[in-house]
Tab-separated table of C-alpha atoms in Angstrom:
chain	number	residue	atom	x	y	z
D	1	UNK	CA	-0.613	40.841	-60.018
D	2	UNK	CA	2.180	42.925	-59.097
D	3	UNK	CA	3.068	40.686	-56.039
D	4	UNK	CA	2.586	37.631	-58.509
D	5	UNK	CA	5.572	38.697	-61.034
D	6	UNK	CA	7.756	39.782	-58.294
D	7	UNK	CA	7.573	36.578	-56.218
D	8	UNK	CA	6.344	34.153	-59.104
D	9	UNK	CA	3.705	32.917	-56.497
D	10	UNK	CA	0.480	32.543	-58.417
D	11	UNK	CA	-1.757	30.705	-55.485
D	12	UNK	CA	-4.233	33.679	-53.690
D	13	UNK	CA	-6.377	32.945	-51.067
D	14	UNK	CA	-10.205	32.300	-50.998
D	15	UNK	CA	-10.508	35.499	-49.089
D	16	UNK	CA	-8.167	37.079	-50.868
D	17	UNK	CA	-10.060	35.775	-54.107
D	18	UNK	CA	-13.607	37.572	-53.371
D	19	UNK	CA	-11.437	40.795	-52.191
D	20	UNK	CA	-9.407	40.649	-55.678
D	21	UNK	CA	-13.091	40.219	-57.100
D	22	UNK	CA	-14.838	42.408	-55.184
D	23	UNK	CA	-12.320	45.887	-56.249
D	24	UNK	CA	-12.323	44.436	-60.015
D	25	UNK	CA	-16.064	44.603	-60.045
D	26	UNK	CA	-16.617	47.790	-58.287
D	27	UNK	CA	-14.067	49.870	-60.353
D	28	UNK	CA	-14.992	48.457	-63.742
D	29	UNK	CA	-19.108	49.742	-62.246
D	30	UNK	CA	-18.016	53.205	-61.254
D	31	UNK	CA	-15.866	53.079	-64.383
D	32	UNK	CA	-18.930	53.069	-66.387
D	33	UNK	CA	-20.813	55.442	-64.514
D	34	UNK	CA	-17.638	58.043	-64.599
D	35	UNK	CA	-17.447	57.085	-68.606
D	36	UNK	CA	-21.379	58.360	-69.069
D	37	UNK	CA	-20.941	61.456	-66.745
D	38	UNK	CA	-17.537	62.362	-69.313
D	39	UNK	CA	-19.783	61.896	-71.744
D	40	UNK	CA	-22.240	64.175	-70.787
D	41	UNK	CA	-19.614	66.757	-70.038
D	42	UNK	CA	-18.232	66.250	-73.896
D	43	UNK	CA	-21.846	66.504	-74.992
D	44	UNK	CA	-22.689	70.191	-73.168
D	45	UNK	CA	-19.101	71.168	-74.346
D	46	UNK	CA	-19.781	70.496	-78.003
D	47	UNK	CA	-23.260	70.912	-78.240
D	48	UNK	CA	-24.076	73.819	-75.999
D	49	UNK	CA	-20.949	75.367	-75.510
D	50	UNK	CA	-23.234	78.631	-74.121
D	51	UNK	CA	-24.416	76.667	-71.883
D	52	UNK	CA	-21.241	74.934	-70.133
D	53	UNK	CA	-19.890	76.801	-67.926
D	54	UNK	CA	-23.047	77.049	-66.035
D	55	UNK	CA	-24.240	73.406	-66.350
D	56	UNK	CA	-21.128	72.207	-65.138
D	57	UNK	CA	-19.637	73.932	-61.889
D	58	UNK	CA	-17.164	72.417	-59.395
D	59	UNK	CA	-20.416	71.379	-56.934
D	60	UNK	CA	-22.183	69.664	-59.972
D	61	UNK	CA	-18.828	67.497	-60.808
D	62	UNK	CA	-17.974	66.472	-56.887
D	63	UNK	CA	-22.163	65.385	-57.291
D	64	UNK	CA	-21.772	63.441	-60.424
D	65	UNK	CA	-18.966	61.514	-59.152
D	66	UNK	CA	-19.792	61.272	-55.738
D	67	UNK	CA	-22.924	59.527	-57.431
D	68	UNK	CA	-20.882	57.460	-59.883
D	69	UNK	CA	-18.926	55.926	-56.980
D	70	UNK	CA	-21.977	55.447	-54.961
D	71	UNK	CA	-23.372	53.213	-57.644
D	72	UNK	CA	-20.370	51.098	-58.445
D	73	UNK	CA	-20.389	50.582	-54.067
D	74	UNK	CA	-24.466	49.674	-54.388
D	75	UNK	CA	-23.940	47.383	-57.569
D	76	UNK	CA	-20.850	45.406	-56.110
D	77	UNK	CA	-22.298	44.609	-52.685
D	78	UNK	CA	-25.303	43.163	-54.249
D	79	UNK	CA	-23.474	41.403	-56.305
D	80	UNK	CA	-21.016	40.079	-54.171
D	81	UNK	CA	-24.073	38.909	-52.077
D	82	UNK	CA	-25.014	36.467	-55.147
D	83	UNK	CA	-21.611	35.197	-55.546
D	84	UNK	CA	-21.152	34.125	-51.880
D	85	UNK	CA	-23.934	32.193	-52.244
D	86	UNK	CA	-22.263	30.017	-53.962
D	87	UNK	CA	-20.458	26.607	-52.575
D	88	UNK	CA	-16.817	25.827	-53.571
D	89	UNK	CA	-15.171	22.896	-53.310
D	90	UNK	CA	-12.321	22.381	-56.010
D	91	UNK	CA	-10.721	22.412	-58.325
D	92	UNK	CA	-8.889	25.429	-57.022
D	93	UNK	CA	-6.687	26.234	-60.063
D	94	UNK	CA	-8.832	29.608	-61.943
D	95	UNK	CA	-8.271	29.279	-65.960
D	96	UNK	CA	-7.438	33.301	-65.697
D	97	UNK	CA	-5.177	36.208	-65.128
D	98	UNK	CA	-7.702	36.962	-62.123
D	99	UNK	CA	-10.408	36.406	-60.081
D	100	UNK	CA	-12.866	37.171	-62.091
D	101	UNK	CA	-16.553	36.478	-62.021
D	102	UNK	CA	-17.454	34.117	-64.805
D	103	UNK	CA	-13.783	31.725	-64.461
D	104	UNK	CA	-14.648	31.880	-60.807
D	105	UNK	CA	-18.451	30.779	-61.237
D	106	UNK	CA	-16.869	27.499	-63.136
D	107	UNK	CA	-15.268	26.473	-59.807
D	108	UNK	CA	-18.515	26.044	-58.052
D	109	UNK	CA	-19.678	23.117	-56.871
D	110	UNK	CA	-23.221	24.465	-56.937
D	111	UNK	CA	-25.660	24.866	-59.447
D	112	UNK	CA	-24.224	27.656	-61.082
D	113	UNK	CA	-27.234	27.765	-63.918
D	114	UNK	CA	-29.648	30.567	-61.904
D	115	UNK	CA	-26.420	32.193	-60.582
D	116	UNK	CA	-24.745	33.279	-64.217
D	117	UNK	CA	-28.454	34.347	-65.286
D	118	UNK	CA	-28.990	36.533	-62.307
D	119	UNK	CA	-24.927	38.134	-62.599
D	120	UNK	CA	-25.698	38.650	-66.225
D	121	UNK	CA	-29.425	40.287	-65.386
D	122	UNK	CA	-27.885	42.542	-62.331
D	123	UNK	CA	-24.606	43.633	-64.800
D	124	UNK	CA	-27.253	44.480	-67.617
D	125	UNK	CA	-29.309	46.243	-65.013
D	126	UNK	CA	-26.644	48.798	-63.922
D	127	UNK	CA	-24.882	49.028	-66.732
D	128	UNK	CA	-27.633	49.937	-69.158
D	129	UNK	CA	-28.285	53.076	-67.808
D	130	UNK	CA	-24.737	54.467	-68.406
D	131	UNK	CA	-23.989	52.724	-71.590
D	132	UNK	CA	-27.016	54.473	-72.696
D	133	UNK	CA	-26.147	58.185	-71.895
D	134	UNK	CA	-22.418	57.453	-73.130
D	135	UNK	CA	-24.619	56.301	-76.389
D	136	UNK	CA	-27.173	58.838	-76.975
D	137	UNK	CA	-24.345	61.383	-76.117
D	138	UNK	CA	-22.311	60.658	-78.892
D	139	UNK	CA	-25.266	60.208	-81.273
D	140	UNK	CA	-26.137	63.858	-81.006
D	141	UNK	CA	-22.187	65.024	-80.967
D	142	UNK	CA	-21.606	63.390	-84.024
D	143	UNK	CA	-24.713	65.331	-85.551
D	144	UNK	CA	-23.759	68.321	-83.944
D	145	UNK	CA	-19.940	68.089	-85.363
D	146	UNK	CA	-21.399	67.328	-89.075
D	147	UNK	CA	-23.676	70.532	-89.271
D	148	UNK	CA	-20.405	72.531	-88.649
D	149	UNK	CA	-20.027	74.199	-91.818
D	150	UNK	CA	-16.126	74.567	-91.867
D	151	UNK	CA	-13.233	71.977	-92.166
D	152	UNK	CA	-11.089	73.183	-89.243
D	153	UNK	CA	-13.677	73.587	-86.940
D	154	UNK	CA	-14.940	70.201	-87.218
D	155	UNK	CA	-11.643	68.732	-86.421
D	156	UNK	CA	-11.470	71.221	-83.353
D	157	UNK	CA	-14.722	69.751	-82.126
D	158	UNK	CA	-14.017	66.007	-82.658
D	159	UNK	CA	-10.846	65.994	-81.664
D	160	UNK	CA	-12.619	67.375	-77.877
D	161	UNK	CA	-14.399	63.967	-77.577
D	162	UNK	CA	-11.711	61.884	-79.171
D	163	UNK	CA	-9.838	61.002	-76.505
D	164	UNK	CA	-12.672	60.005	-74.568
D	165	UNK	CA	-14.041	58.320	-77.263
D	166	UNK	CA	-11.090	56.353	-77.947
D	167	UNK	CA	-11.365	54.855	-73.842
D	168	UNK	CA	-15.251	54.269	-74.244
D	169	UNK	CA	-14.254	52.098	-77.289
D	170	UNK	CA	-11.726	50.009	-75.551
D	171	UNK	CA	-13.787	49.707	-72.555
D	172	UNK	CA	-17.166	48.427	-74.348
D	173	UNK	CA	-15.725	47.111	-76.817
D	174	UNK	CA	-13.803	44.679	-74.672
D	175	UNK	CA	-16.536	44.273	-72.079
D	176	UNK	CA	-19.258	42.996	-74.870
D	177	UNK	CA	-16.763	40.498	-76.551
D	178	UNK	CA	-15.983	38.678	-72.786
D	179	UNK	CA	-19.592	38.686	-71.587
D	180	UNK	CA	-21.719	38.750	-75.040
D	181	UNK	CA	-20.019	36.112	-76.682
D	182	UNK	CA	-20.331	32.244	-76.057
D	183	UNK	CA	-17.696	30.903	-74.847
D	184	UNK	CA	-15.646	27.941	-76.794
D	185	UNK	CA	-12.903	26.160	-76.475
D	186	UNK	CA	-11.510	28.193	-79.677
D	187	UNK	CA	-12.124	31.651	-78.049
D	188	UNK	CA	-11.049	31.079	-73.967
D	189	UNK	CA	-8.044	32.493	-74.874
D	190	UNK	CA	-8.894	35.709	-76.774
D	191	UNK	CA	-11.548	36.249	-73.825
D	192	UNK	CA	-8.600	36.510	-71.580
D	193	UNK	CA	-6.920	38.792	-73.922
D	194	UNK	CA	-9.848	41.189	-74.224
D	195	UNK	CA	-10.411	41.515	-70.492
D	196	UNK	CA	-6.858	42.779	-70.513
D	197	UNK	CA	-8.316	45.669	-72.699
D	198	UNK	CA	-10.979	46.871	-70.320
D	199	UNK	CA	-9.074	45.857	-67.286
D	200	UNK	CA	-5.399	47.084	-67.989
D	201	UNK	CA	-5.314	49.143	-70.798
D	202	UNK	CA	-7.696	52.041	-70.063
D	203	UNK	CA	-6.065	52.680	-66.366
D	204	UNK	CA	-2.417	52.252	-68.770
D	205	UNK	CA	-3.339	54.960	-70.887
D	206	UNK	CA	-5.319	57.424	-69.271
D	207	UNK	CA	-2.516	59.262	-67.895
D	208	UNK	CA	-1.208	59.311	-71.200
D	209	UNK	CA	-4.158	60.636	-73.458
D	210	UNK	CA	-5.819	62.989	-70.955
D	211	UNK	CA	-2.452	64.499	-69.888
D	212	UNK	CA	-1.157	65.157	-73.288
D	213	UNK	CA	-3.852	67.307	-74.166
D	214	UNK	CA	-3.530	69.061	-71.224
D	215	UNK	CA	-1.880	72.812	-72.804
D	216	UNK	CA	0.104	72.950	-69.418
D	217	UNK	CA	1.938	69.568	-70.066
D	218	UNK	CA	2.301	70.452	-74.071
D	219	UNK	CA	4.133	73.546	-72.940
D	220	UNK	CA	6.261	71.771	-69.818
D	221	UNK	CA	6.838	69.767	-72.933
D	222	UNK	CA	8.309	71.596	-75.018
D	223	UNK	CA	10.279	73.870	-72.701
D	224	UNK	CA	12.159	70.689	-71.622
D	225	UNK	CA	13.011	69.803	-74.953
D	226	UNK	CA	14.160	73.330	-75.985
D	227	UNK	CA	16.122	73.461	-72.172
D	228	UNK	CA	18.042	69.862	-73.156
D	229	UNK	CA	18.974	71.440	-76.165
């Protein structure tokens, strides 16, 4: 993309197509997986805060990624298996920002009716799992947060999860409007625009909402601003 607005070239390769593909698909799997495992850490944080600093030690995060990873490797070399499968023989112009797996599908000069069934099936499959735990999680935060008794430390305790929260949303949210709607001729566009919001925007501002939180960076912060004046 970057290379694209420096040079205004917008043709990519075939090759370079299914690699484009290939790292969009496997980072938006592991992001899922590292979504559910935040989750879970949000979840032993708020609702067994005796219990978190034993539940989650330095081995048992390197483990829970290492695994998250795995699975977005496992998921996108299956995947990529199906979409090779597939025969393509113009047109050559992808209605997208990307290459991205249904726009790319429509290029096929196969029969691409089995092959969008089994993507859907194998994205359902291995993203279940972790759109579960990131669900369940917050079902029993939320009940946890509304049997605290006081005002302030309600807020204290929500506003632990909010951040993540904020990034599931975004990401989900996105995700089920592209795949779980039918697509029109009314809605192509705003299905580009919302894979911009699970593609873009959660790498954009995750610096941003997970830093500032951060006490060290509140107090760099505002020892700057006190040193400029």
């Amino acid at each position: 993309m970057l290379n694209s607005l420096l040079t205004r070239e917008k043709s990519i390769s075939f090759n370079g197509c299914i690699a484009q593909l290939y790292f969009f698909v496997f980072l938006c799997a592991t992001e899922c997986y590292l979504l559910s495992v935040m989750s879970y850490d949000r979840f032993l944080a708020i609702c067994k805060p005796l219990h978190y600093a034993t539940a989650i030690r330095i081995s048992c995060c390197i483990q829970l990624s290492a695994v998250s990873w795995t699975n977005g490797i496992v998921f996108t070399s299956v995947y990529l298996i199906f979409i090779l499968q597939l025969w393509f023989c113009g047109p050559s112009e992808i209605d997208h920002f990307f290459c991205e797996t249904l726009p790319l599908i429509k290029l096929s000069c196969s029969d691409t009716t089995f092959m969008k069934n089994a993507v859907l099936v194998l994205a359902y499959t291995f993203t279940f799992a972790p759109f579960t735990l990131t669900f369940m999680s917050y079902i029993f935060i939320l009940r946890t947060i509304l049997r605290i008794p006081s005002r302030t430390g309600r807020q204290k305790a929500f506003s632990t999860c909010s951040s993540h929260l904020i990034v599931v949303s975004f990401f989900y949210g996105a995700i089920a409007v592209v795949y779980l709607m039918p697509e029109t001729e009314e809605n192509k566009n705003p299905s580009k625009f919302f894979s911009l919001l699970y593609t873009i925007l959660p790498s954009l501002f995750n610096p941003l909402i997970y830093t500032l939180r951060n006490k060290d960076v509140k107090e760099a912060l505002k020892n700057s601003n006190s040193w400029a004046h």
